[in-house]
Tab-separated table of C-alpha atoms and ligand atoms in Angstrom:
chain	number	residue	atom	x	y	z
A	89	UNK	CA	3.386	-18.087	-18.833
A	90	UNK	CA	5.278	-19.100	-15.677
A	91	UNK	CA	8.526	-19.231	-17.656
A	92	UNK	CA	8.328	-15.531	-18.435
A	93	UNK	CA	6.945	-14.351	-15.091
A	94	UNK	CA	9.240	-12.534	-12.679
A	95	UNK	CA	8.491	-13.419	-9.044
A	96	UNK	CA	7.698	-10.682	-6.509
A	97	UNK	CA	10.930	-9.393	-4.947
A	98	UNK	CA	10.436	-8.566	-1.278
A	99	UNK	CA	12.577	-5.933	0.466
A	100	UNK	CA	15.698	-7.472	1.969
A	101	UNK	CA	17.587	-6.829	5.202
A	102	UNK	CA	21.348	-6.152	5.139
A	103	UNK	CA	24.035	-5.744	7.825
A	104	UNK	CA	27.128	-3.530	7.931
A	105	UNK	CA	30.481	-5.177	8.793
A	106	UNK	CA	30.032	-3.918	12.378
A	107	UNK	CA	26.613	-5.614	12.566
A	108	UNK	CA	24.442	-2.491	12.247
A	109	UNK	CA	21.263	-3.299	10.344
A	110	UNK	CA	18.411	-0.980	9.405
A	111	UNK	CA	15.638	-2.313	7.207
A	112	UNK	CA	14.183	0.541	5.193
A	113	UNK	CA	13.133	-1.576	2.251
A	114	UNK	CA	9.534	-2.664	2.931
A	115	UNK	CA	7.670	0.394	4.260
A	116	UNK	CA	7.071	-1.269	7.609
A	117	UNK	CA	6.552	0.661	10.833
A	118	UNK	CA	9.777	1.058	12.798
A	119	UNK	CA	7.932	0.445	16.079
A	120	UNK	CA	7.575	-2.828	17.989
A	121	UNK	CA	4.061	-4.243	18.299
A	122	UNK	CA	1.949	-2.632	21.027
A	123	UNK	CA	1.749	-4.668	24.258
A	124	UNK	CA	-2.067	-4.664	24.060
A	125	UNK	CA	-1.906	-6.175	20.577
A	126	UNK	CA	0.616	-8.809	21.661
A	127	UNK	CA	-1.679	-9.690	24.590
A	128	UNK	CA	-4.656	-10.079	22.250
A	129	UNK	CA	-2.581	-12.396	20.069
A	130	UNK	CA	-1.467	-14.442	23.092
A	131	UNK	CA	-5.090	-14.783	24.179
A	132	UNK	CA	-6.128	-15.628	20.606
A	133	UNK	CA	-3.470	-18.347	20.483
A	134	UNK	CA	-5.652	-20.434	22.832
A	135	UNK	CA	-8.019	-20.972	19.932
A	136	UNK	CA	-5.676	-21.848	17.123
A	137	UNK	CA	-6.763	-25.508	17.130
A	138	UNK	CA	-10.038	-24.212	15.645
A	139	UNK	CA	-10.539	-22.726	12.205
A	140	UNK	CA	-10.953	-18.977	12.258
A	141	UNK	CA	-14.320	-17.311	11.815
A	142	UNK	CA	-14.605	-17.616	8.010
A	143	UNK	CA	-16.527	-14.365	7.668
A	144	UNK	CA	-14.283	-12.502	10.157
A	145	UNK	CA	-17.522	-11.081	11.529
A	146	UNK	CA	-16.142	-9.167	14.512
A	147	UNK	CA	-13.340	-7.600	12.521
A	148	UNK	CA	-15.664	-6.738	9.644
A	149	UNK	CA	-17.999	-5.038	12.111
A	150	UNK	CA	-15.133	-3.211	13.816
A	151	UNK	CA	-13.910	-1.832	10.482
A	152	UNK	CA	-17.448	-0.900	9.468
A	153	UNK	CA	-17.990	0.919	12.775
A	154	UNK	CA	-14.636	2.674	12.540
A	155	UNK	CA	-15.403	4.119	9.111
A	156	UNK	CA	-19.185	4.493	9.490
A	157	UNK	CA	-19.936	2.150	6.604
A	158	UNK	CA	-22.268	-0.879	6.548
A	159	UNK	CA	-20.535	-4.250	7.186
A	160	UNK	CA	-21.796	-5.313	3.729
A	161	UNK	CA	-19.382	-2.784	2.284
A	162	UNK	CA	-16.297	-4.465	3.785
A	163	UNK	CA	-14.384	-7.422	2.299
A	164	UNK	CA	-11.330	-8.798	4.087
A	165	UNK	CA	-8.272	-10.577	2.770
A	166	UNK	CA	-4.892	-11.898	3.909
A	167	UNK	CA	-3.258	-8.535	3.251
A	168	UNK	CA	-4.651	-6.011	0.806
A	169	UNK	CA	-2.545	-7.622	-1.895
A	170	UNK	CA	-4.770	-10.697	-1.732
A	171	UNK	CA	-7.856	-8.516	-1.970
A	172	UNK	CA	-6.271	-6.990	-5.070
A	173	UNK	CA	-5.672	-10.508	-6.348
A	174	UNK	CA	-9.327	-11.336	-5.740
A	175	UNK	CA	-10.313	-8.273	-7.751
A	176	UNK	CA	-8.186	-9.530	-10.637
A	177	UNK	CA	-9.831	-12.943	-10.275
A	178	UNK	CA	-13.290	-11.428	-10.578
A	179	UNK	CA	-12.423	-10.025	-14.014
A	180	UNK	CA	-9.865	-12.645	-15.062
A	181	UNK	CA	-10.731	-13.617	-18.617
A	182	UNK	CA	-8.480	-13.587	-21.656
A	183	UNK	CA	-8.767	-10.321	-23.548
A	184	UNK	CA	-9.528	-8.289	-20.433
A	185	UNK	CA	-7.325	-5.250	-19.811
A	186	UNK	CA	-6.265	-3.702	-16.547
A	187	UNK	CA	-4.901	-0.160	-16.544
A	188	UNK	CA	-2.447	1.196	-13.998
A	189	UNK	CA	0.363	3.693	-13.794
A	190	UNK	CA	3.948	2.571	-14.053
A	191	UNK	CA	5.985	2.621	-12.047
A	192	UNK	CA	3.608	1.683	-9.276
A	193	UNK	CA	3.090	-1.177	-6.813
A	194	UNK	CA	5.078	-4.112	-8.101
A	195	UNK	CA	2.376	-6.674	-7.392
A	196	UNK	CA	0.012	-5.304	-10.077
A	197	UNK	CA	1.782	-6.849	-13.096
A	198	UNK	CA	2.276	-10.095	-11.202
A	199	UNK	CA	-1.420	-10.307	-10.290
A	200	UNK	CA	-2.433	-9.443	-13.852
A	201	UNK	CA	-0.228	-12.238	-15.207
A	202	UNK	CA	-1.581	-14.710	-12.649
A	203	UNK	CA	-5.164	-13.830	-13.588
A	204	UNK	CA	-4.388	-14.052	-17.303
A	205	UNK	CA	-5.370	-10.464	-18.055
A	206	UNK	CA	-3.431	-7.870	-20.023
A	207	UNK	CA	-1.614	-5.086	-18.193
A	208	UNK	CA	-1.840	-1.645	-19.748
A	209	UNK	CA	0.918	0.261	-17.975
A	210	UNK	CA	0.651	4.024	-18.371
A	211	UNK	CA	3.975	5.780	-17.729
A	212	UNK	CA	4.087	8.292	-14.904
A	213	UNK	CA	4.312	11.929	-15.959
A	214	UNK	CA	7.446	12.873	-14.075
A	215	UNK	CA	6.714	11.202	-10.739
A	216	UNK	CA	2.913	11.579	-10.902
A	217	UNK	CA	-0.013	9.596	-12.239
A	218	UNK	CA	-0.881	10.758	-15.757
A	219	UNK	CA	-4.642	10.610	-15.312
A	220	UNK	CA	-5.366	11.949	-18.789
A	221	UNK	CA	-3.328	9.214	-20.406
A	222	UNK	CA	-4.895	6.648	-18.078
A	223	UNK	CA	-8.412	7.780	-19.034
A	224	UNK	CA	-7.424	7.531	-22.691
A	225	UNK	CA	-6.087	4.009	-22.131
A	226	UNK	CA	-9.520	2.811	-20.967
A	227	UNK	CA	-11.551	1.015	-23.651
A	228	UNK	CA	-14.259	-1.645	-24.009
A	229	UNK	CA	-11.881	-4.368	-22.890
A	230	UNK	CA	-10.855	-2.553	-19.688
A	231	UNK	CA	-12.377	-3.939	-16.499
A	232	UNK	CA	-10.112	-2.540	-13.760
A	233	UNK	CA	-8.093	0.606	-13.222
A	234	UNK	CA	-5.710	0.867	-10.268
A	235	UNK	CA	-4.856	4.266	-8.833
A	236	UNK	CA	-2.232	3.804	-6.136
A	237	UNK	CA	-2.704	6.835	-3.912
A	238	UNK	CA	-0.185	7.742	-2.542
A	239	UNK	CA	1.833	5.924	-5.171
A	240	UNK	CA	4.341	3.248	-4.250
A	241	UNK	CA	7.278	3.828	-4.848
A	242	UNK	CA	7.215	7.556	-5.664
A	243	UNK	CA	5.142	8.693	-2.647
A	244	UNK	CA	3.318	11.199	-4.840
A	245	UNK	CA	-0.435	11.599	-4.634
A	246	UNK	CA	-3.373	12.385	-6.856
A	247	UNK	CA	-5.456	15.262	-5.524
A	248	UNK	CA	-9.214	15.462	-5.107
A	249	UNK	CA	-10.136	17.631	-8.126
A	250	UNK	CA	-8.126	15.691	-10.713
A	251	UNK	CA	-9.243	12.347	-9.264
A	252	UNK	CA	-12.918	13.284	-9.379
A	253	UNK	CA	-12.554	14.548	-12.944
A	254	UNK	CA	-10.863	11.254	-13.829
A	255	UNK	CA	-13.600	9.176	-12.193
A	256	UNK	CA	-16.179	11.125	-14.204
A	257	UNK	CA	-14.420	10.048	-17.381
A	258	UNK	CA	-14.241	6.326	-16.554
A	259	UNK	CA	-17.205	4.345	-17.885
A	260	UNK	CA	-19.316	2.370	-15.430
A	261	UNK	CA	-18.230	-1.068	-16.657
A	262	UNK	CA	-14.749	-0.304	-15.286
A	263	UNK	CA	-14.021	-0.684	-11.582
A	264	UNK	CA	-11.580	1.925	-10.277
A	265	UNK	CA	-9.512	0.605	-7.385
A	266	UNK	CA	-8.097	3.286	-5.110
A	267	UNK	CA	-5.174	1.570	-3.405
A	268	UNK	CA	-4.765	3.536	-0.188
A	269	UNK	CA	-2.245	1.355	1.651
A	270	UNK	CA	-0.484	4.465	3.004
A	271	UNK	CA	-3.420	6.795	3.640
A	272	UNK	CA	-2.742	7.160	7.372
A	273	UNK	CA	0.477	9.005	6.504
A	274	UNK	CA	-1.224	11.551	4.252
A	275	UNK	CA	-1.198	15.156	5.515
A	276	UNK	CA	-2.238	17.022	2.333
A	277	UNK	CA	-5.675	18.603	2.960
A	278	UNK	CA	-6.488	18.225	-0.708
A	279	UNK	CA	-5.999	14.467	-0.683
A	280	UNK	CA	-9.148	12.583	-1.710
A	281	UNK	CA	-10.306	10.067	0.887
A	282	UNK	CA	-11.679	7.185	-1.175
A	283	UNK	CA	-14.328	6.528	1.456
A	284	UNK	CA	-16.038	9.785	0.529
A	285	UNK	CA	-15.866	8.881	-3.181
A	286	UNK	CA	-17.143	5.299	-3.275
A	287	UNK	CA	-20.543	6.095	-1.721
A	288	UNK	CA	-21.862	7.842	-4.828
A	289	UNK	CA	-19.894	5.730	-7.253
A	290	UNK	CA	-20.711	2.031	-7.573
A	291	UNK	CA	-17.611	1.518	-9.718
A	292	UNK	CA	-15.112	2.776	-7.139
A	293	UNK	CA	-13.538	0.668	-4.395
A	294	UNK	CA	-10.908	1.362	-1.779
A	295	UNK	CA	-8.114	-0.941	-0.605
A	296	UNK	CA	-6.577	-0.495	2.832
A	297	UNK	CA	-4.276	-2.508	5.040
A	298	UNK	CA	-3.233	-3.224	8.609
A	299	UNK	CA	0.336	-3.822	7.391
A	300	UNK	CA	1.688	-0.299	7.424
A	301	UNK	CA	0.408	2.285	9.930
A	302	UNK	CA	-1.197	-0.431	12.082
A	303	UNK	CA	2.004	-2.451	12.253
A	304	UNK	CA	0.653	-5.909	11.391
A	305	UNK	CA	2.673	-6.657	8.240
A	306	UNK	CA	3.644	-10.065	9.609
A	307	UNK	CA	0.061	-11.178	10.168
A	308	UNK	CA	-1.393	-10.399	6.722
A	309	UNK	CA	-4.683	-8.600	6.961
A	310	UNK	CA	-6.149	-5.986	4.640
A	311	UNK	CA	-9.547	-5.053	3.300
A	312	UNK	CA	-11.635	-3.437	0.624
A	313	UNK	CA	-14.486	-0.991	1.074
A	314	UNK	CA	-16.967	-0.804	-1.789
A	315	UNK	CA	-20.641	-0.993	-2.559
A	316	UNK	CA	-22.426	-4.264	-1.973
A	317	UNK	CA	-22.257	-5.854	-5.477
A	318	UNK	CA	-18.465	-5.395	-5.628
A	319	UNK	CA	-18.046	-6.728	-2.090
A	320	UNK	CA	-20.212	-9.796	-2.854
A	321	UNK	CA	-18.171	-10.582	-5.963
A	322	UNK	CA	-14.904	-10.264	-4.103
A	323	UNK	CA	-16.081	-12.310	-1.117
A	324	UNK	CA	-16.885	-15.173	-3.505
A	325	UNK	CA	-13.244	-15.363	-4.588
A	326	UNK	CA	-11.661	-15.626	-1.132
A	327	UNK	CA	-9.879	-18.827	-0.256
A	328	UNK	CA	-11.667	-20.414	2.722
A	329	UNK	CA	-10.258	-19.205	6.070
A	330	UNK	CA	-7.703	-16.953	4.372
A	331	UNK	CA	-7.652	-14.446	7.220
A	332	UNK	CA	-6.333	-16.370	10.203
A	333	UNK	CA	-7.577	-16.066	13.763
A	334	UNK	CA	-4.511	-14.255	15.133
A	335	UNK	CA	-4.697	-11.715	12.309
A	336	UNK	CA	-8.359	-11.099	13.103
A	337	UNK	CA	-7.843	-10.565	16.836
A	338	UNK	CA	-4.727	-8.448	16.299
A	339	UNK	CA	-6.521	-6.215	13.821
A	340	UNK	CA	-9.412	-5.727	16.265
A	341	UNK	CA	-6.945	-4.905	19.058
A	342	UNK	CA	-5.153	-2.468	16.739
A	343	UNK	CA	-8.369	-0.632	16.000
A	344	UNK	CA	-8.949	-0.425	19.752
A	345	UNK	CA	-5.437	1.007	20.210
A	346	UNK	CA	-5.743	3.327	17.265
A	347	UNK	CA	-4.864	6.512	19.143
A	348	UNK	CA	-1.503	5.104	20.190
A	349	UNK	CA	-0.822	3.820	16.683
A	350	UNK	CA	-1.740	7.118	15.083
A	351	UNK	CA	0.633	8.902	17.502
A	352	UNK	CA	3.369	6.736	16.085
A	353	UNK	CA	2.266	7.615	12.566
A	354	UNK	CA	2.589	11.279	13.515
A	355	UNK	CA	6.167	10.691	14.604
A	356	UNK	CA	6.940	8.970	11.319
A	357	UNK	CA	5.409	11.910	9.446
A	358	UNK	CA	7.708	14.293	11.371
A	359	UNK	CA	10.688	12.123	10.522
A	360	UNK	CA	9.578	12.078	6.893
A	361	UNK	CA	9.767	15.874	6.821
A	362	UNK	CA	13.192	15.795	8.452
A	363	UNK	CA	14.526	13.133	6.065
A	364	UNK	CA	13.196	14.875	2.958
A	365	UNK	CA	14.522	18.258	4.013
A	366	UNK	CA	17.931	16.814	4.862
A	367	UNK	CA	18.075	15.108	1.468
A	368	UNK	CA	17.085	18.320	-0.294
A	369	UNK	CA	19.811	20.059	1.718
A	370	UNK	CA	22.298	17.484	0.446
A	371	UNK	CA	21.300	18.419	-3.095
A	372	UNK	CA	19.070	15.441	-3.977
A	373	UNK	CA	15.826	15.770	-5.898
A	374	UNK	CA	13.062	14.248	-3.765
A	375	UNK	CA	9.430	14.415	-4.871
A	376	UNK	CA	6.957	15.494	-2.176
A	377	UNK	CA	5.760	12.354	-0.426
A	378	UNK	CA	2.554	11.577	1.442
A	379	UNK	CA	3.624	8.039	2.330
A	380	UNK	CA	6.096	6.550	4.817
A	381	UNK	CA	8.909	6.534	2.280
A	382	UNK	CA	10.884	8.799	-0.020
A	383	UNK	CA	11.852	8.255	-3.631
A	384	UNK	CA	15.145	9.149	-5.255
A	385	UNK	CA	15.276	8.866	-9.025
A	386	UNK	CA	18.883	7.851	-9.564
A	387	UNK	CA	18.822	6.206	-12.991
A	388	UNK	CA	22.123	4.482	-13.681
A	389	UNK	CA	23.407	5.198	-10.150
A	390	UNK	CA	20.605	3.255	-8.461
A	391	UNK	CA	22.394	0.018	-7.672
A	392	UNK	CA	25.592	1.793	-6.587
A	393	UNK	CA	23.571	3.958	-4.234
A	394	UNK	CA	21.796	0.913	-2.776
A	395	UNK	CA	25.166	-0.839	-2.335
A	396	UNK	CA	26.596	2.226	-0.561
A	397	UNK	CA	23.624	2.210	1.813
A	398	UNK	CA	23.997	-1.549	2.368
A	399	UNK	CA	27.652	-1.065	3.322
A	400	UNK	CA	26.364	1.146	6.168
A	401	UNK	CA	23.793	-1.484	7.173
A	402	UNK	CA	20.881	0.343	5.536
A	403	UNK	CA	18.622	-1.747	3.301
A	404	UNK	CA	16.736	0.356	0.732
A	405	UNK	CA	14.598	-0.788	-2.176
A	406	UNK	CA	16.340	-0.346	-5.522
A	407	UNK	CA	14.540	-0.459	-8.870
A	408	UNK	CA	17.464	-0.933	-11.250
A	409	UNK	CA	18.090	1.980	-13.643
A	410	UNK	CA	15.195	3.904	-12.072
A	411	UNK	CA	15.629	4.809	-8.443
A	412	UNK	CA	15.467	3.803	-4.805
A	413	UNK	CA	12.599	3.862	-2.381
A	414	UNK	CA	13.598	4.383	1.223
A	415	UNK	CA	11.178	3.802	4.083
A	416	UNK	CA	11.078	6.211	6.976
A	417	UNK	CA	12.386	4.322	9.981
A	418	UNK	CA	13.451	5.152	13.524
A	419	UNK	CA	15.434	8.387	13.956
A	420	UNK	CA	18.594	6.295	14.309
A	421	UNK	CA	17.905	4.365	11.102
A	422	UNK	CA	17.073	7.578	9.269
A	423	UNK	CA	20.331	9.142	10.480
A	424	UNK	CA	22.251	6.120	9.194
A	425	UNK	CA	20.533	6.470	5.821
A	426	UNK	CA	21.136	10.221	5.655
A	427	UNK	CA	24.826	9.697	6.471
A	428	UNK	CA	25.103	7.091	3.682
A	429	UNK	CA	23.341	9.437	1.232
A	430	UNK	CA	25.616	12.333	2.224
A	431	UNK	CA	28.791	10.328	1.694
A	432	UNK	CA	27.488	9.053	-1.654
A	433	UNK	CA	26.704	12.641	-2.709
A	434	UNK	CA	30.214	13.728	-1.705
A	435	UNK	CA	31.906	11.082	-3.893
B	129	PMP	N1	-0.762	-1.658	-1.925
B	129	PMP	C1	0.379	-0.980	-1.911
B	129	PMP	C2	0.453	0.292	-2.660
B	129	PMP	C3	1.483	-1.448	-1.217
B	129	PMP	O1	2.631	-0.767	-1.245
B	129	PMP	C4	1.371	-2.653	-0.503
B	129	PMP	C5	2.508	-3.222	0.290
B	129	PMP	N2	3.766	-3.046	-0.179
B	129	PMP	C6	0.166	-3.314	-0.548
B	129	PMP	C7	-0.889	-2.797	-1.266
B	129	PMP	C8	-0.040	-4.633	0.078
B	129	PMP	O2	-0.005	-4.617	1.442
B	129	PMP	P1	-0.518	-5.839	2.279
B	129	PMP	O3	-0.768	-6.996	1.370
B	129	PMP	O4	0.553	-6.088	3.258
B	129	PMP	O5	-1.787	-5.361	2.895
């Protein structure tokens, strides 16, 4: 199997000949870490000769308090991608099928391969999840369905009504994973918050992360919220001490500094509007996005577009023959990207 597996390709940085470099390829926050978070990490560093708290009790309780859920409904991992991996592990038997939209988060096929389960990739309808086709793809062998909401890399989202109707169609033996890595950037009033859905639905769980809006991508901490049986199963599959001490203290400090972090999110959302409108003004087709990135479906021009951006020091995320995903960065980085897009459009 390893011979045929493609490794995960992380977003790269690039530099223009004059040294300018803007990394818009990994959906990170453009802001530096908050001083209060850096201080918490410095303080936490005094304890790194000890193993971390294996149950991450304080962080689990802080997340539970923040979202008014019981701590027994929270499972942590070293990034939400590892929690997703743990979910695959819990169902990982030959013959098992996992349904998700495609294109979506690139880790899903990798995790399915690693767990030895079969991926059933349901093509997007335009840029959106095709929930009807996904419901039809579910059968007796299906154990997991991923709904990436908003979807990476298209930024599009599934709304409350259609999602609820979809959940009603999914049988109880199937766990529906709502991957909400970008939820803090959502501004659509009709967006379904998974935390209101999982309470009445034992087969729904929600994945969230400190990597994006909370700015801790480099520390690797994410979590799942679900009912107790799902959480217990997932906790059993965690590698001992996976969430390190610095990640735990930084995540707690980030929750304490949430107002400041959410102010930054607001600024990114404003920039997102500006970037999308500028692109539309340049004549590009850009699907509405609820995440901290935009998607340009460029087909055969994808790699040329990415190369043109790279020449201006702007790293974007190309998916060959499909399109590019461009993170919303600082105003300066966004201007550099918009200038590169404008000159490409003028060619
Ligand atoms: N889900 C989605 C949809 C993502 O885009 C990402 C990050 N690219 C993740 C999960 C994983 O994030 P992390 O492991 O950093 O929490």
